Structure formats: C-alpha cells, structure tokens
Amino acid sequence: MTDPGTRVAPYGPAALRRAAPALLGYAAVRALGLLVLAGWSGARDKSAYTLLTARWDALWYTRVAELGYGYEVRLPNGDVHSNLAFFPLLPWLERLLHALTPLSYGAAGLAVSLCASLAAAWGIFAVADHLYGRRVGVWAVLVWAVLPVGIVQSMAYSESLFTALAAWSLYAVLTGRWVTAGLLASLAGLTRPVGLAVVAAVWAAGVVSFVRERGAARAAGAPPDDSAPRPPSPPARPREEARGGASRVARAAGLLLAPIGAAGYVLWVGHRTGKGPLGYLDVQAGWRNGFDGGLAFARFVGAKFTPGPSGPALPSVLAGVALTAGVAALIWLYAVCVRSRQPLPLLVYTGVVLTLALCASSYFGSKPRLLMPAFPLLFPPAQALAALAARRPVRAAVIVGGVAVASAVYGAWWLNGSGPP
C-alpha cells in the first residue's frame, strides 16, 4: 500500500468549507438532471416523482419498510422473487423517517437517497483530497455526478447510501480510524451484497498493517550482522507503548466489526428460510442472480454479434461494440489505478466491486448502476481534468458541462424508458 501522505482533513465546519466547491458542483449537476427529468416526464404525461420513488427496486424497499420481510412473487416459470434479497438498512431508515415525519415511505426513501448522495459526494471528495489534493477531489465528485446513470443517485435506491458508507469507511482506513472504518463497513454490509468489497478493503489494509508492524519489530530487534554484538535498545517510553497498544486494539476492533453487518443479515436469512448459512444464495437464485465468472455476460455480449437469417442487425452490433468498449475501458482504468499505486484498500475495494458486477449472472441492464460505487476508477480522469483546468479552465468546464447535459438527457430518457431494474 502506498503512503497516503499526511493530508488529513478535519471533521466539522473546516472540512465542510473545504468540500463546499465539490458539494455545490455536485448539487448543481444533480439539480440539472432532476429538472430535465421533470420536463421530459411531463411531456410524456408521466410523474417524475413516481419514477424516482415507486418503480423497480424502490417499490421493494418501501414494501420492506412498511410490511417487513416475507413478501414474495412466484412467476409462471417457477422463479420466486423474495424481498429477502434486499438488504435492510435503507428500509430501516425509510421506516424511521416515516415514523418521525409526515413523509410517505417512498418520499422517505427519496429523502434518504438525496441526503446520502451528498454524503457520498463528500466522502469521495475526502478520499481524493487526502490522496491528491483539493482540486482533484472537486473534479472526482463532478465526474461521479455526470456518470451516464447518475440519475440513480437521486432515486430511492440504495446505491447512494452504500457509496457514502463505502467512501467514508475507506477514508477512515486511510487516516487510521479503524473503529470508524469497521462500523461503516458493517453498515455498508447491511446495505447491499457488495458490502463485501468494503469488508475486504478494511481487512486487507488491517492485515497488511499488522504484517508490516511485525516485520518492522523483527527488523528493529535483529543484530546488525552475525559478528558484531547488538547494542542495547533504548527503553520504550510508556506513553509510546500505550499509544501503540491502543492502536493495535483499535485496528483489531475495526477488523472484527467490519463483517458483522453482512454476515448477520446473511445468517438471519439462512435461519429464516431454514436453509442454513447458504440460504441467501438460494434467495438470489430465485431472482436468477448468481456468480458464474462472467460467462453469462460474455454470452450476452457475444449474442449481439451473432448473425441472424439476414445477418446481425446494425443496432445490435453497435450495442455489442459499446459493451465491449465499456468493459475494456473499466479494465484499463483499473490497470491505471494499479500502475499509479493507489492505496491497497482502494484497489481491493474497486477490484471486488468490478468482479461482482461484471462476473455475476444477474440482469445485464443493471450492471451500469452496480458499477457506480466503484468511484476510485474516476480518480485518473479527475487528475487529468484537474491538470487541464490548471492550464485551460474554460475548456475543462465546457467538457464537464457538456457531459452533464448529456447525462441529464440520457437519464431522463432512460428513466422514462427501460430504466434501471
């Protein structure tokens, strides 16, 4: 793991002032997306509010919040769609906000998502600022905001909540706040199945830290060579020993806390279904979700190039080319992150998110939003934009502004059409 440096932004008003340009830019991009969605939906006699709060997964979350677990739909082909597939933190927050305010469950879910999206933007800024400085932090947030599927950040979905918990957990790891990192990783594990990525990042950083600490201790205790006697070591100061012991205890506590959320829910589902520790996998199988190493996705992409009676249709071929280019771009960006020596927890987290998204046999239309939490992939483009802005600020602003408009239009078209399942 590379040394992340000593740039530790404080919590509180000073941190908020430092992040203000990123948060204001993020809010502006998301407001643009919502305005375009409202106009597009109104022209089609649809409700933008309904699209944001009461379709697809949002309905499942609100049903869990209102009625609890136990609801399922049996399809004619034998598949069973159970709401046990949806992790509980977002429904818990929806239920809490509904109990404390006049908001409906759907409106509560939207409010949670909007607040969580700002928290996620702040967390992304904090990580990038810590590693590369304030300018890159601002551009990283803007790039995350203008993703083609950025509209999902403003829906009553769990992606924004998960990204917020993941980003702040990773920031806590980078700054040595192990208990905070473990608590946030545990909450991320209660939000989505990909919470495993946050747990893996915390554990990887913690194990490497323990190993390095032991290696340093052994090196300090070894004699200079085989012939010369070792000089006596100076006695350790009690305060330093206490600080080191407290740090090790905090690190161990963080590692123990990290998997509790995900493991607790998975085990509870296994107990409820009566199928043991692997019961959650059976629930996911009912949704045709599984992990096949990417074979199903590869067949899906390959089918775009398969000739029909009169050859493959041009739109299908173009879609196949776009999918192939997208996957290649993701792999290339991850390779850039590795070459640029991003800290180990970020590489582990991003690698697990990519693997679970690309190698799962779930509905392929959902993969873009499943990849949205992989925000460390955006740091290389953010660095490039920051460098461009230092030389030609107008050009950088025009690029991001143009992409923001395109993202808003695409999000409105997408949500009024097939949308994010």
PDB file of C-alpha atoms in Angstrom, residues 77-347:
ATOM      1  CA  ASN A  77     -41.657 -20.088 -14.940  1.00  0.00           C
ATOM      2  CA  GLY A  78     -41.167 -21.158 -11.315  1.00  0.00           C
ATOM      3  CA  ASP A  79     -38.870 -18.332 -10.223  1.00  0.00           C
ATOM      4  CA  VAL A  80     -39.529 -16.893  -6.779  1.00  0.00           C
ATOM      5  CA  HIS A  81     -38.798 -13.215  -6.198  1.00  0.00           C
ATOM      6  CA  SER A  82     -38.474 -12.757  -2.439  1.00  0.00           C
ATOM      7  CA  ASN A  83     -37.917  -9.433  -0.707  1.00  0.00           C
ATOM      8  CA  LEU A  84     -35.291 -11.172   1.423  1.00  0.00           C
ATOM      9  CA  ALA A  85     -32.923 -10.367  -1.441  1.00  0.00           C
ATOM     10  CA  PHE A  86     -32.973  -6.688  -0.374  1.00  0.00           C
ATOM     11  CA  PHE A  87     -30.672  -5.731   2.471  1.00  0.00           C
ATOM     12  CA  PRO A  88     -32.333  -3.898   5.371  1.00  0.00           C
ATOM     13  CA  LEU A  89     -30.528  -0.616   6.099  1.00  0.00           C
ATOM     14  CA  LEU A  90     -32.383   1.548   3.553  1.00  0.00           C
ATOM     15  CA  PRO A  91     -35.830   0.180   4.571  1.00  0.00           C
ATOM     16  CA  TRP A  92     -34.930   0.718   8.238  1.00  0.00           C
ATOM     17  CA  LEU A  93     -34.092   4.350   7.527  1.00  0.00           C
ATOM     18  CA  GLU A  94     -37.265   4.756   5.469  1.00  0.00           C
ATOM     19  CA  ARG A  95     -39.329   3.382   8.337  1.00  0.00           C
ATOM     20  CA  LEU A  96     -37.593   5.630  10.866  1.00  0.00           C
ATOM     21  CA  LEU A  97     -38.045   8.775   8.782  1.00  0.00           C
ATOM     22  CA  HIS A  98     -41.674   7.869   8.074  1.00  0.00           C
ATOM     23  CA  ALA A  99     -42.292   7.497  11.810  1.00  0.00           C
ATOM     24  CA  LEU A 100     -40.663  10.839  12.633  1.00  0.00           C
ATOM     25  CA  THR A 101     -42.126  12.929   9.773  1.00  0.00           C
ATOM     26  CA  PRO A 102     -45.277  13.138   7.639  1.00  0.00           C
ATOM     27  CA  LEU A 103     -43.363  11.668   4.692  1.00  0.00           C
ATOM     28  CA  SER A 104     -44.637   8.534   2.991  1.00  0.00           C
ATOM     29  CA  TYR A 105     -42.329   5.550   2.760  1.00  0.00           C
ATOM     30  CA  GLY A 106     -41.458   6.374  -0.836  1.00  0.00           C
ATOM     31  CA  ALA A 107     -40.784  10.028  -0.030  1.00  0.00           C
ATOM     32  CA  ALA A 108     -38.701   8.967   2.951  1.00  0.00           C
ATOM     33  CA  GLY A 109     -36.642   6.719   0.692  1.00  0.00           C
ATOM     34  CA  LEU A 110     -36.098   9.605  -1.724  1.00  0.00           C
ATOM     35  CA  ALA A 111     -35.046  11.903   1.128  1.00  0.00           C
ATOM     36  CA  VAL A 112     -32.592   9.322   2.439  1.00  0.00           C
ATOM     37  CA  SER A 113     -31.143   8.847  -1.033  1.00  0.00           C
ATOM     38  CA  LEU A 114     -30.748  12.581  -1.678  1.00  0.00           C
ATOM     39  CA  CYS A 115     -29.011  13.131   1.672  1.00  0.00           C
ATOM     40  CA  ALA A 116     -26.877  10.029   1.164  1.00  0.00           C
ATOM     41  CA  SER A 117     -25.834  11.210  -2.309  1.00  0.00           C
ATOM     42  CA  LEU A 118     -24.435  14.409  -0.792  1.00  0.00           C
ATOM     43  CA  ALA A 119     -22.692  12.357   1.888  1.00  0.00           C
ATOM     44  CA  ALA A 120     -21.270  10.122  -0.839  1.00  0.00           C
ATOM     45  CA  ALA A 121     -20.025  13.142  -2.799  1.00  0.00           C
ATOM     46  CA  TRP A 122     -18.375  14.474   0.357  1.00  0.00           C
ATOM     47  CA  GLY A 123     -16.797  11.086   1.053  1.00  0.00           C
ATOM     48  CA  ILE A 124     -15.444  10.802  -2.495  1.00  0.00           C
ATOM     49  CA  PHE A 125     -14.013  14.316  -2.150  1.00  0.00           C
ATOM     50  CA  ALA A 126     -12.444  13.433   1.198  1.00  0.00           C
ATOM     51  CA  VAL A 127     -10.669  10.368  -0.204  1.00  0.00           C
ATOM     52  CA  ALA A 128      -9.441  12.138  -3.352  1.00  0.00           C
ATOM     53  CA  ASP A 129      -8.442  15.260  -1.409  1.00  0.00           C
ATOM     54  CA  HIS A 130      -6.494  13.143   1.052  1.00  0.00           C
ATOM     55  CA  LEU A 131      -4.605  11.382  -1.726  1.00  0.00           C
ATOM     56  CA  TYR A 132      -4.234  14.004  -4.445  1.00  0.00           C
ATOM     57  CA  GLY A 133      -5.360  17.390  -3.142  1.00  0.00           C
ATOM     58  CA  ARG A 134      -8.435  19.578  -3.216  1.00  0.00           C
ATOM     59  CA  ARG A 135      -8.572  20.231  -6.954  1.00  0.00           C
ATOM     60  CA  VAL A 136      -8.629  16.544  -7.835  1.00  0.00           C
ATOM     61  CA  GLY A 137     -11.221  15.986  -5.108  1.00  0.00           C
ATOM     62  CA  VAL A 138     -13.569  18.521  -6.692  1.00  0.00           C
ATOM     63  CA  TRP A 139     -13.162  17.037 -10.177  1.00  0.00           C
ATOM     64  CA  ALA A 140     -13.625  13.486  -8.859  1.00  0.00           C
ATOM     65  CA  VAL A 141     -17.003  14.449  -7.401  1.00  0.00           C
ATOM     66  CA  LEU A 142     -18.066  16.151 -10.625  1.00  0.00           C
ATOM     67  CA  VAL A 143     -17.077  13.125 -12.713  1.00  0.00           C
ATOM     68  CA  TRP A 144     -19.097  10.872 -10.387  1.00  0.00           C
ATOM     69  CA  ALA A 145     -22.066  13.240 -10.700  1.00  0.00           C
ATOM     70  CA  VAL A 146     -22.070  13.217 -14.522  1.00  0.00           C
ATOM     71  CA  LEU A 147     -21.962   9.439 -14.951  1.00  0.00           C
ATOM     72  CA  PRO A 148     -24.485   8.321 -17.579  1.00  0.00           C
ATOM     73  CA  VAL A 149     -26.518   6.542 -14.891  1.00  0.00           C
ATOM     74  CA  GLY A 150     -26.083   9.379 -12.388  1.00  0.00           C
ATOM     75  CA  ILE A 151     -29.872   9.746 -12.126  1.00  0.00           C
ATOM     76  CA  VAL A 152     -29.817   6.648  -9.903  1.00  0.00           C
ATOM     77  CA  GLN A 153     -28.063   8.789  -7.288  1.00  0.00           C
ATOM     78  CA  SER A 154     -31.329  10.721  -6.961  1.00  0.00           C
ATOM     79  CA  MET A 155     -33.643   7.695  -6.790  1.00  0.00           C
ATOM     80  CA  ALA A 156     -34.987   5.829  -3.759  1.00  0.00           C
ATOM     81  CA  TYR A 157     -32.351   3.172  -4.361  1.00  0.00           C
ATOM     82  CA  SER A 158     -29.520   2.040  -2.105  1.00  0.00           C
ATOM     83  CA  GLU A 159     -26.554   2.924  -4.365  1.00  0.00           C
ATOM     84  CA  SER A 160     -26.046   6.407  -2.911  1.00  0.00           C
ATOM     85  CA  LEU A 161     -26.320   5.170   0.671  1.00  0.00           C
ATOM     86  CA  PHE A 162     -23.868   2.375   0.004  1.00  0.00           C
ATOM     87  CA  THR A 163     -21.381   4.641  -1.791  1.00  0.00           C
ATOM     88  CA  ALA A 164     -21.475   7.107   1.115  1.00  0.00           C
ATOM     89  CA  LEU A 165     -20.732   4.389   3.673  1.00  0.00           C
ATOM     90  CA  ALA A 166     -18.031   2.851   1.472  1.00  0.00           C
ATOM     91  CA  ALA A 167     -16.285   6.157   0.761  1.00  0.00           C
ATOM     92  CA  TRP A 168     -16.183   7.236   4.388  1.00  0.00           C
ATOM     93  CA  SER A 169     -15.084   3.779   5.532  1.00  0.00           C
ATOM     94  CA  LEU A 170     -12.190   3.894   3.067  1.00  0.00           C
ATOM     95  CA  TYR A 171     -11.319   7.410   4.220  1.00  0.00           C
ATOM     96  CA  ALA A 172     -11.292   6.180   7.804  1.00  0.00           C
ATOM     97  CA  VAL A 173      -8.923   3.364   6.829  1.00  0.00           C
ATOM     98  CA  LEU A 174      -6.582   5.772   5.043  1.00  0.00           C
ATOM     99  CA  THR A 175      -6.466   8.045   8.079  1.00  0.00           C
ATOM    100  CA  GLY A 176      -6.064   5.286  10.670  1.00  0.00           C
ATOM    101  CA  ARG A 177      -9.551   5.482  12.206  1.00  0.00           C
ATOM    102  CA  TRP A 178     -10.013   1.742  12.442  1.00  0.00           C
ATOM    103  CA  VAL A 179     -13.098   1.532  14.654  1.00  0.00           C
ATOM    104  CA  THR A 180     -14.923   4.059  12.468  1.00  0.00           C
ATOM    105  CA  ALA A 181     -13.857   2.135   9.377  1.00  0.00           C
ATOM    106  CA  GLY A 182     -15.178  -1.109  10.842  1.00  0.00           C
ATOM    107  CA  LEU A 183     -18.513   0.401  11.901  1.00  0.00           C
ATOM    108  CA  LEU A 184     -19.088   1.969   8.489  1.00  0.00           C
ATOM    109  CA  ALA A 185     -18.079  -1.253   6.727  1.00  0.00           C
ATOM    110  CA  SER A 186     -20.588  -3.120   8.867  1.00  0.00           C
ATOM    111  CA  LEU A 187     -23.323  -0.656   7.887  1.00  0.00           C
ATOM    112  CA  ALA A 188     -22.312  -0.962   4.227  1.00  0.00           C
ATOM    113  CA  GLY A 189     -22.715  -4.718   4.636  1.00  0.00           C
ATOM    114  CA  LEU A 190     -26.310  -4.093   5.758  1.00  0.00           C
ATOM    115  CA  THR A 191     -27.000  -2.021   2.636  1.00  0.00           C
ATOM    116  CA  ARG A 192     -26.058  -4.139  -0.391  1.00  0.00           C
ATOM    117  CA  PRO A 193     -24.441  -7.545  -1.091  1.00  0.00           C
ATOM    118  CA  VAL A 194     -21.415  -5.688  -2.486  1.00  0.00           C
ATOM    119  CA  GLY A 195     -20.721  -4.587   1.073  1.00  0.00           C
ATOM    120  CA  LEU A 196     -18.286  -7.485   0.900  1.00  0.00           C
ATOM    121  CA  ALA A 197     -15.998  -5.120  -1.035  1.00  0.00           C
ATOM    122  CA  VAL A 198     -15.750  -2.698   1.891  1.00  0.00           C
ATOM    123  CA  VAL A 199     -15.132  -5.521   4.346  1.00  0.00           C
ATOM    124  CA  ALA A 200     -12.391  -6.918   2.099  1.00  0.00           C
ATOM    125  CA  ALA A 201     -10.748  -3.481   1.853  1.00  0.00           C
ATOM    126  CA  VAL A 202     -10.717  -2.981   5.614  1.00  0.00           C
ATOM    127  CA  TRP A 203      -9.362  -6.465   6.215  1.00  0.00           C
ATOM    128  CA  ALA A 204      -6.687  -6.170   3.533  1.00  0.00           C
ATOM    129  CA  ALA A 205      -5.433  -2.875   4.964  1.00  0.00           C
ATOM    130  CA  GLY A 206      -5.554  -4.195   8.523  1.00  0.00           C
ATOM    131  CA  VAL A 207      -3.753  -7.461   7.812  1.00  0.00           C
ATOM    132  CA  VAL A 208      -1.031  -5.707   5.818  1.00  0.00           C
ATOM    133  CA  SER A 209      -0.633  -3.185   8.622  1.00  0.00           C
ATOM    134  CA  PHE A 210      -0.209  -5.961  11.199  1.00  0.00           C
ATOM    135  CA  VAL A 211       2.287  -7.802   8.990  1.00  0.00           C
ATOM    136  CA  ARG A 212       4.342  -4.662   8.382  1.00  0.00           C
ATOM    137  CA  GLU A 213       4.285  -3.814  12.044  1.00  0.00           C
ATOM    138  CA  ARG A 214       5.599  -7.247  12.965  1.00  0.00           C
ATOM    139  CA  GLY A 215       8.236  -7.077  10.240  1.00  0.00           C
ATOM    140  CA  ALA A 216       9.409  -3.696  11.492  1.00  0.00           C
ATOM    141  CA  ALA A 217       9.567  -5.013  15.046  1.00  0.00           C
ATOM    142  CA  ARG A 218      11.650  -8.012  13.951  1.00  0.00           C
ATOM    143  CA  ALA A 219      13.982  -5.817  11.922  1.00  0.00           C
ATOM    144  CA  ALA A 220      14.463  -3.491  14.887  1.00  0.00           C
ATOM    145  CA  GLY A 221      15.280  -6.414  17.149  1.00  0.00           C
ATOM    146  CA  ALA A 222      17.813  -8.107  14.811  1.00  0.00           C
ATOM    147  CA  PRO A 223      21.580  -7.571  15.316  1.00  0.00           C
ATOM    148  CA  PRO A 224      23.384  -5.522  12.604  1.00  0.00           C
ATOM    149  CA  ASP A 225      25.387  -8.588  11.482  1.00  0.00           C
ATOM    150  CA  ASP A 226      26.457 -12.004  12.748  1.00  0.00           C
ATOM    151  CA  SER A 227      29.796 -10.916  14.183  1.00  0.00           C
ATOM    152  CA  ALA A 228      29.122  -7.614  15.883  1.00  0.00           C
ATOM    153  CA  PRO A 229      27.261  -7.577  19.182  1.00  0.00           C
ATOM    154  CA  ARG A 230      23.916  -5.830  19.167  1.00  0.00           C
ATOM    155  CA  PRO A 231      23.865  -2.565  21.094  1.00  0.00           C
ATOM    156  CA  PRO A 232      21.251  -2.319  23.805  1.00  0.00           C
ATOM    157  CA  SER A 233      17.988  -0.840  22.615  1.00  0.00           C
ATOM    158  CA  PRO A 234      16.770   2.285  24.376  1.00  0.00           C
ATOM    159  CA  PRO A 235      13.833   1.613  26.658  1.00  0.00           C
ATOM    160  CA  ALA A 236      10.457   2.377  25.073  1.00  0.00           C
ATOM    161  CA  ARG A 237       8.576   5.250  26.538  1.00  0.00           C
ATOM    162  CA  PRO A 238       5.445   4.210  28.429  1.00  0.00           C
ATOM    163  CA  ARG A 239       3.310   6.741  26.553  1.00  0.00           C
ATOM    164  CA  GLU A 240       4.502   5.455  23.171  1.00  0.00           C
ATOM    165  CA  GLU A 241       3.881   1.853  24.225  1.00  0.00           C
ATOM    166  CA  ALA A 242       0.383   2.734  25.383  1.00  0.00           C
ATOM    167  CA  ARG A 243      -0.345   4.575  22.132  1.00  0.00           C
ATOM    168  CA  GLY A 244       0.912   1.657  20.048  1.00  0.00           C
ATOM    169  CA  GLY A 245      -1.108  -0.819  22.103  1.00  0.00           C
ATOM    170  CA  ALA A 246      -4.260   1.275  21.765  1.00  0.00           C
ATOM    171  CA  SER A 247      -3.729   1.497  18.009  1.00  0.00           C
ATOM    172  CA  ARG A 248      -3.422  -2.271  17.710  1.00  0.00           C
ATOM    173  CA  VAL A 249      -6.562  -2.774  19.791  1.00  0.00           C
ATOM    174  CA  ALA A 250      -8.487  -0.257  17.656  1.00  0.00           C
ATOM    175  CA  ARG A 251      -7.286  -1.980  14.486  1.00  0.00           C
ATOM    176  CA  ALA A 252      -8.365  -5.379  15.749  1.00  0.00           C
ATOM    177  CA  ALA A 253     -11.728  -3.967  16.809  1.00  0.00           C
ATOM    178  CA  GLY A 254     -12.241  -2.472  13.345  1.00  0.00           C
ATOM    179  CA  LEU A 255     -11.459  -5.790  11.680  1.00  0.00           C
ATOM    180  CA  LEU A 256     -13.904  -7.594  13.940  1.00  0.00           C
ATOM    181  CA  LEU A 257     -16.663  -5.041  13.410  1.00  0.00           C
ATOM    182  CA  ALA A 258     -16.391  -4.848   9.612  1.00  0.00           C
ATOM    183  CA  PRO A 259     -18.106  -8.140   8.626  1.00  0.00           C
ATOM    184  CA  ILE A 260     -20.824  -8.113  11.296  1.00  0.00           C
ATOM    185  CA  GLY A 261     -23.485  -6.369   9.178  1.00  0.00           C
ATOM    186  CA  ALA A 262     -23.258  -8.535   6.077  1.00  0.00           C
ATOM    187  CA  ALA A 263     -22.686 -11.763   7.977  1.00  0.00           C
ATOM    188  CA  GLY A 264     -25.502 -11.019  10.389  1.00  0.00           C
ATOM    189  CA  TYR A 265     -28.073 -10.443   7.656  1.00  0.00           C
ATOM    190  CA  VAL A 266     -26.986 -13.412   5.553  1.00  0.00           C
ATOM    191  CA  LEU A 267     -27.122 -15.718   8.575  1.00  0.00           C
ATOM    192  CA  TRP A 268     -30.524 -14.328   9.552  1.00  0.00           C
ATOM    193  CA  VAL A 269     -31.866 -15.039   6.063  1.00  0.00           C
ATOM    194  CA  GLY A 270     -30.479 -18.566   6.253  1.00  0.00           C
ATOM    195  CA  HIS A 271     -32.209 -19.071   9.601  1.00  0.00           C
ATOM    196  CA  ARG A 272     -35.488 -17.620   8.361  1.00  0.00           C
ATOM    197  CA  THR A 273     -35.543 -19.740   5.206  1.00  0.00           C
ATOM    198  CA  GLY A 274     -34.385 -22.823   7.091  1.00  0.00           C
ATOM    199  CA  LYS A 275     -31.595 -23.403   4.590  1.00  0.00           C
ATOM    200  CA  GLY A 276     -28.607 -22.582   6.742  1.00  0.00           C
ATOM    201  CA  PRO A 277     -25.714 -20.214   6.016  1.00  0.00           C
ATOM    202  CA  LEU A 278     -26.185 -20.515   2.236  1.00  0.00           C
ATOM    203  CA  GLY A 279     -29.877 -19.678   2.312  1.00  0.00           C
ATOM    204  CA  TYR A 280     -29.279 -16.193   0.939  1.00  0.00           C
ATOM    205  CA  LEU A 281     -27.759 -17.712  -2.199  1.00  0.00           C
ATOM    206  CA  ASP A 282     -30.998 -19.616  -2.749  1.00  0.00           C
ATOM    207  CA  VAL A 283     -32.936 -16.364  -2.403  1.00  0.00           C
ATOM    208  CA  GLN A 284     -30.732 -14.744  -5.025  1.00  0.00           C
ATOM    209  CA  ALA A 285     -31.093 -17.782  -7.282  1.00  0.00           C
ATOM    210  CA  GLY A 286     -34.834 -17.168  -7.268  1.00  0.00           C
ATOM    211  CA  TRP A 287     -34.067 -13.843  -8.948  1.00  0.00           C
ATOM    212  CA  ARG A 288     -31.726 -15.580 -11.430  1.00  0.00           C
ATOM    213  CA  ASN A 289     -28.787 -13.885  -9.713  1.00  0.00           C
ATOM    214  CA  GLY A 290     -25.570 -15.826  -9.294  1.00  0.00           C
ATOM    215  CA  PHE A 291     -21.833 -15.760  -9.877  1.00  0.00           C
ATOM    216  CA  ASP A 292     -20.582 -17.596 -12.947  1.00  0.00           C
ATOM    217  CA  GLY A 293     -17.309 -15.783 -13.582  1.00  0.00           C
ATOM    218  CA  GLY A 294     -18.848 -13.631 -16.306  1.00  0.00           C
ATOM    219  CA  LEU A 295     -19.850 -16.441 -18.677  1.00  0.00           C
ATOM    220  CA  ALA A 296     -23.472 -15.339 -18.951  1.00  0.00           C
ATOM    221  CA  PHE A 297     -22.451 -11.736 -19.564  1.00  0.00           C
ATOM    222  CA  ALA A 298     -19.946 -12.841 -22.217  1.00  0.00           C
ATOM    223  CA  ARG A 299     -22.652 -14.853 -23.968  1.00  0.00           C
ATOM    224  CA  PHE A 300     -24.977 -11.843 -23.770  1.00  0.00           C
ATOM    225  CA  VAL A 301     -22.369  -9.601 -25.427  1.00  0.00           C
ATOM    226  CA  GLY A 302     -21.453 -12.271 -27.970  1.00  0.00           C
ATOM    227  CA  ALA A 303     -25.098 -12.634 -28.984  1.00  0.00           C
ATOM    228  CA  LYS A 304     -25.021  -9.032 -30.174  1.00  0.00           C
ATOM    229  CA  PHE A 305     -22.636 -10.104 -32.929  1.00  0.00           C
ATOM    230  CA  THR A 306     -24.393 -13.382 -33.776  1.00  0.00           C
ATOM    231  CA  PRO A 307     -25.791 -13.297 -37.316  1.00  0.00           C
ATOM    232  CA  GLY A 308     -29.458 -13.903 -37.822  1.00  0.00           C
ATOM    233  CA  PRO A 309     -31.157 -15.086 -41.013  1.00  0.00           C
ATOM    234  CA  SER A 310     -30.078 -11.903 -42.781  1.00  0.00           C
ATOM    235  CA  GLY A 311     -27.004 -11.107 -40.656  1.00  0.00           C
ATOM    236  CA  PRO A 312     -26.755  -9.239 -37.370  1.00  0.00           C
ATOM    237  CA  ALA A 313     -28.738  -6.011 -37.157  1.00  0.00           C
ATOM    238  CA  LEU A 314     -26.669  -2.842 -37.071  1.00  0.00           C
ATOM    239  CA  PRO A 315     -28.129  -1.598 -33.743  1.00  0.00           C
ATOM    240  CA  SER A 316     -27.295  -4.932 -32.149  1.00  0.00           C
ATOM    241  CA  VAL A 317     -23.719  -4.803 -33.435  1.00  0.00           C
ATOM    242  CA  LEU A 318     -23.312  -1.233 -32.216  1.00  0.00           C
ATOM    243  CA  ALA A 319     -24.617  -2.251 -28.796  1.00  0.00           C
ATOM    244  CA  GLY A 320     -22.131  -5.122 -28.704  1.00  0.00           C
ATOM    245  CA  VAL A 321     -19.278  -2.801 -29.652  1.00  0.00           C
ATOM    246  CA  ALA A 322     -20.322  -0.331 -26.959  1.00  0.00           C
ATOM    247  CA  LEU A 323     -20.497  -3.054 -24.305  1.00  0.00           C
ATOM    248  CA  THR A 324     -17.107  -4.442 -25.282  1.00  0.00           C
ATOM    249  CA  ALA A 325     -15.560  -0.970 -25.267  1.00  0.00           C
ATOM    250  CA  GLY A 326     -17.134  -0.230 -21.893  1.00  0.00           C
ATOM    251  CA  VAL A 327     -15.727  -3.356 -20.278  1.00  0.00           C
ATOM    252  CA  ALA A 328     -12.322  -2.697 -21.840  1.00  0.00           C
ATOM    253  CA  ALA A 329     -12.393   0.879 -20.512  1.00  0.00           C
ATOM    254  CA  LEU A 330     -13.192  -0.346 -16.989  1.00  0.00           C
ATOM    255  CA  ILE A 331     -10.326  -2.843 -17.056  1.00  0.00           C
ATOM    256  CA  TRP A 332      -7.968  -0.190 -18.455  1.00  0.00           C
ATOM    257  CA  LEU A 333      -8.959   2.305 -15.748  1.00  0.00           C
ATOM    258  CA  TYR A 334      -8.363  -0.297 -13.068  1.00  0.00           C
ATOM    259  CA  ALA A 335      -4.936  -1.036 -14.563  1.00  0.00           C
ATOM    260  CA  VAL A 336      -4.178   2.701 -14.445  1.00  0.00           C
ATOM    261  CA  CYS A 337      -5.175   2.752 -10.775  1.00  0.00           C
ATOM    262  CA  VAL A 338      -2.806  -0.150 -10.106  1.00  0.00           C
ATOM    263  CA  ARG A 339       0.046   1.462 -12.043  1.00  0.00           C
ATOM    264  CA  SER A 340      -0.456   4.751 -10.234  1.00  0.00           C
ATOM    265  CA  ARG A 341      -0.138   2.869  -6.955  1.00  0.00           C
ATOM    266  CA  GLN A 342      -3.460   3.703  -5.405  1.00  0.00           C
ATOM    267  CA  PRO A 343      -3.568   2.597  -1.757  1.00  0.00           C
ATOM    268  CA  LEU A 344      -4.276  -1.082  -1.235  1.00  0.00           C
ATOM    269  CA  PRO A 345      -7.750  -0.679   0.334  1.00  0.00           C
ATOM    270  CA  LEU A 346      -8.944   1.284  -2.701  1.00  0.00           C
ATOM    271  CA  LEU A 347      -7.568  -1.309  -5.123  1.00  0.00           C
TER     272      LEU A 347
END
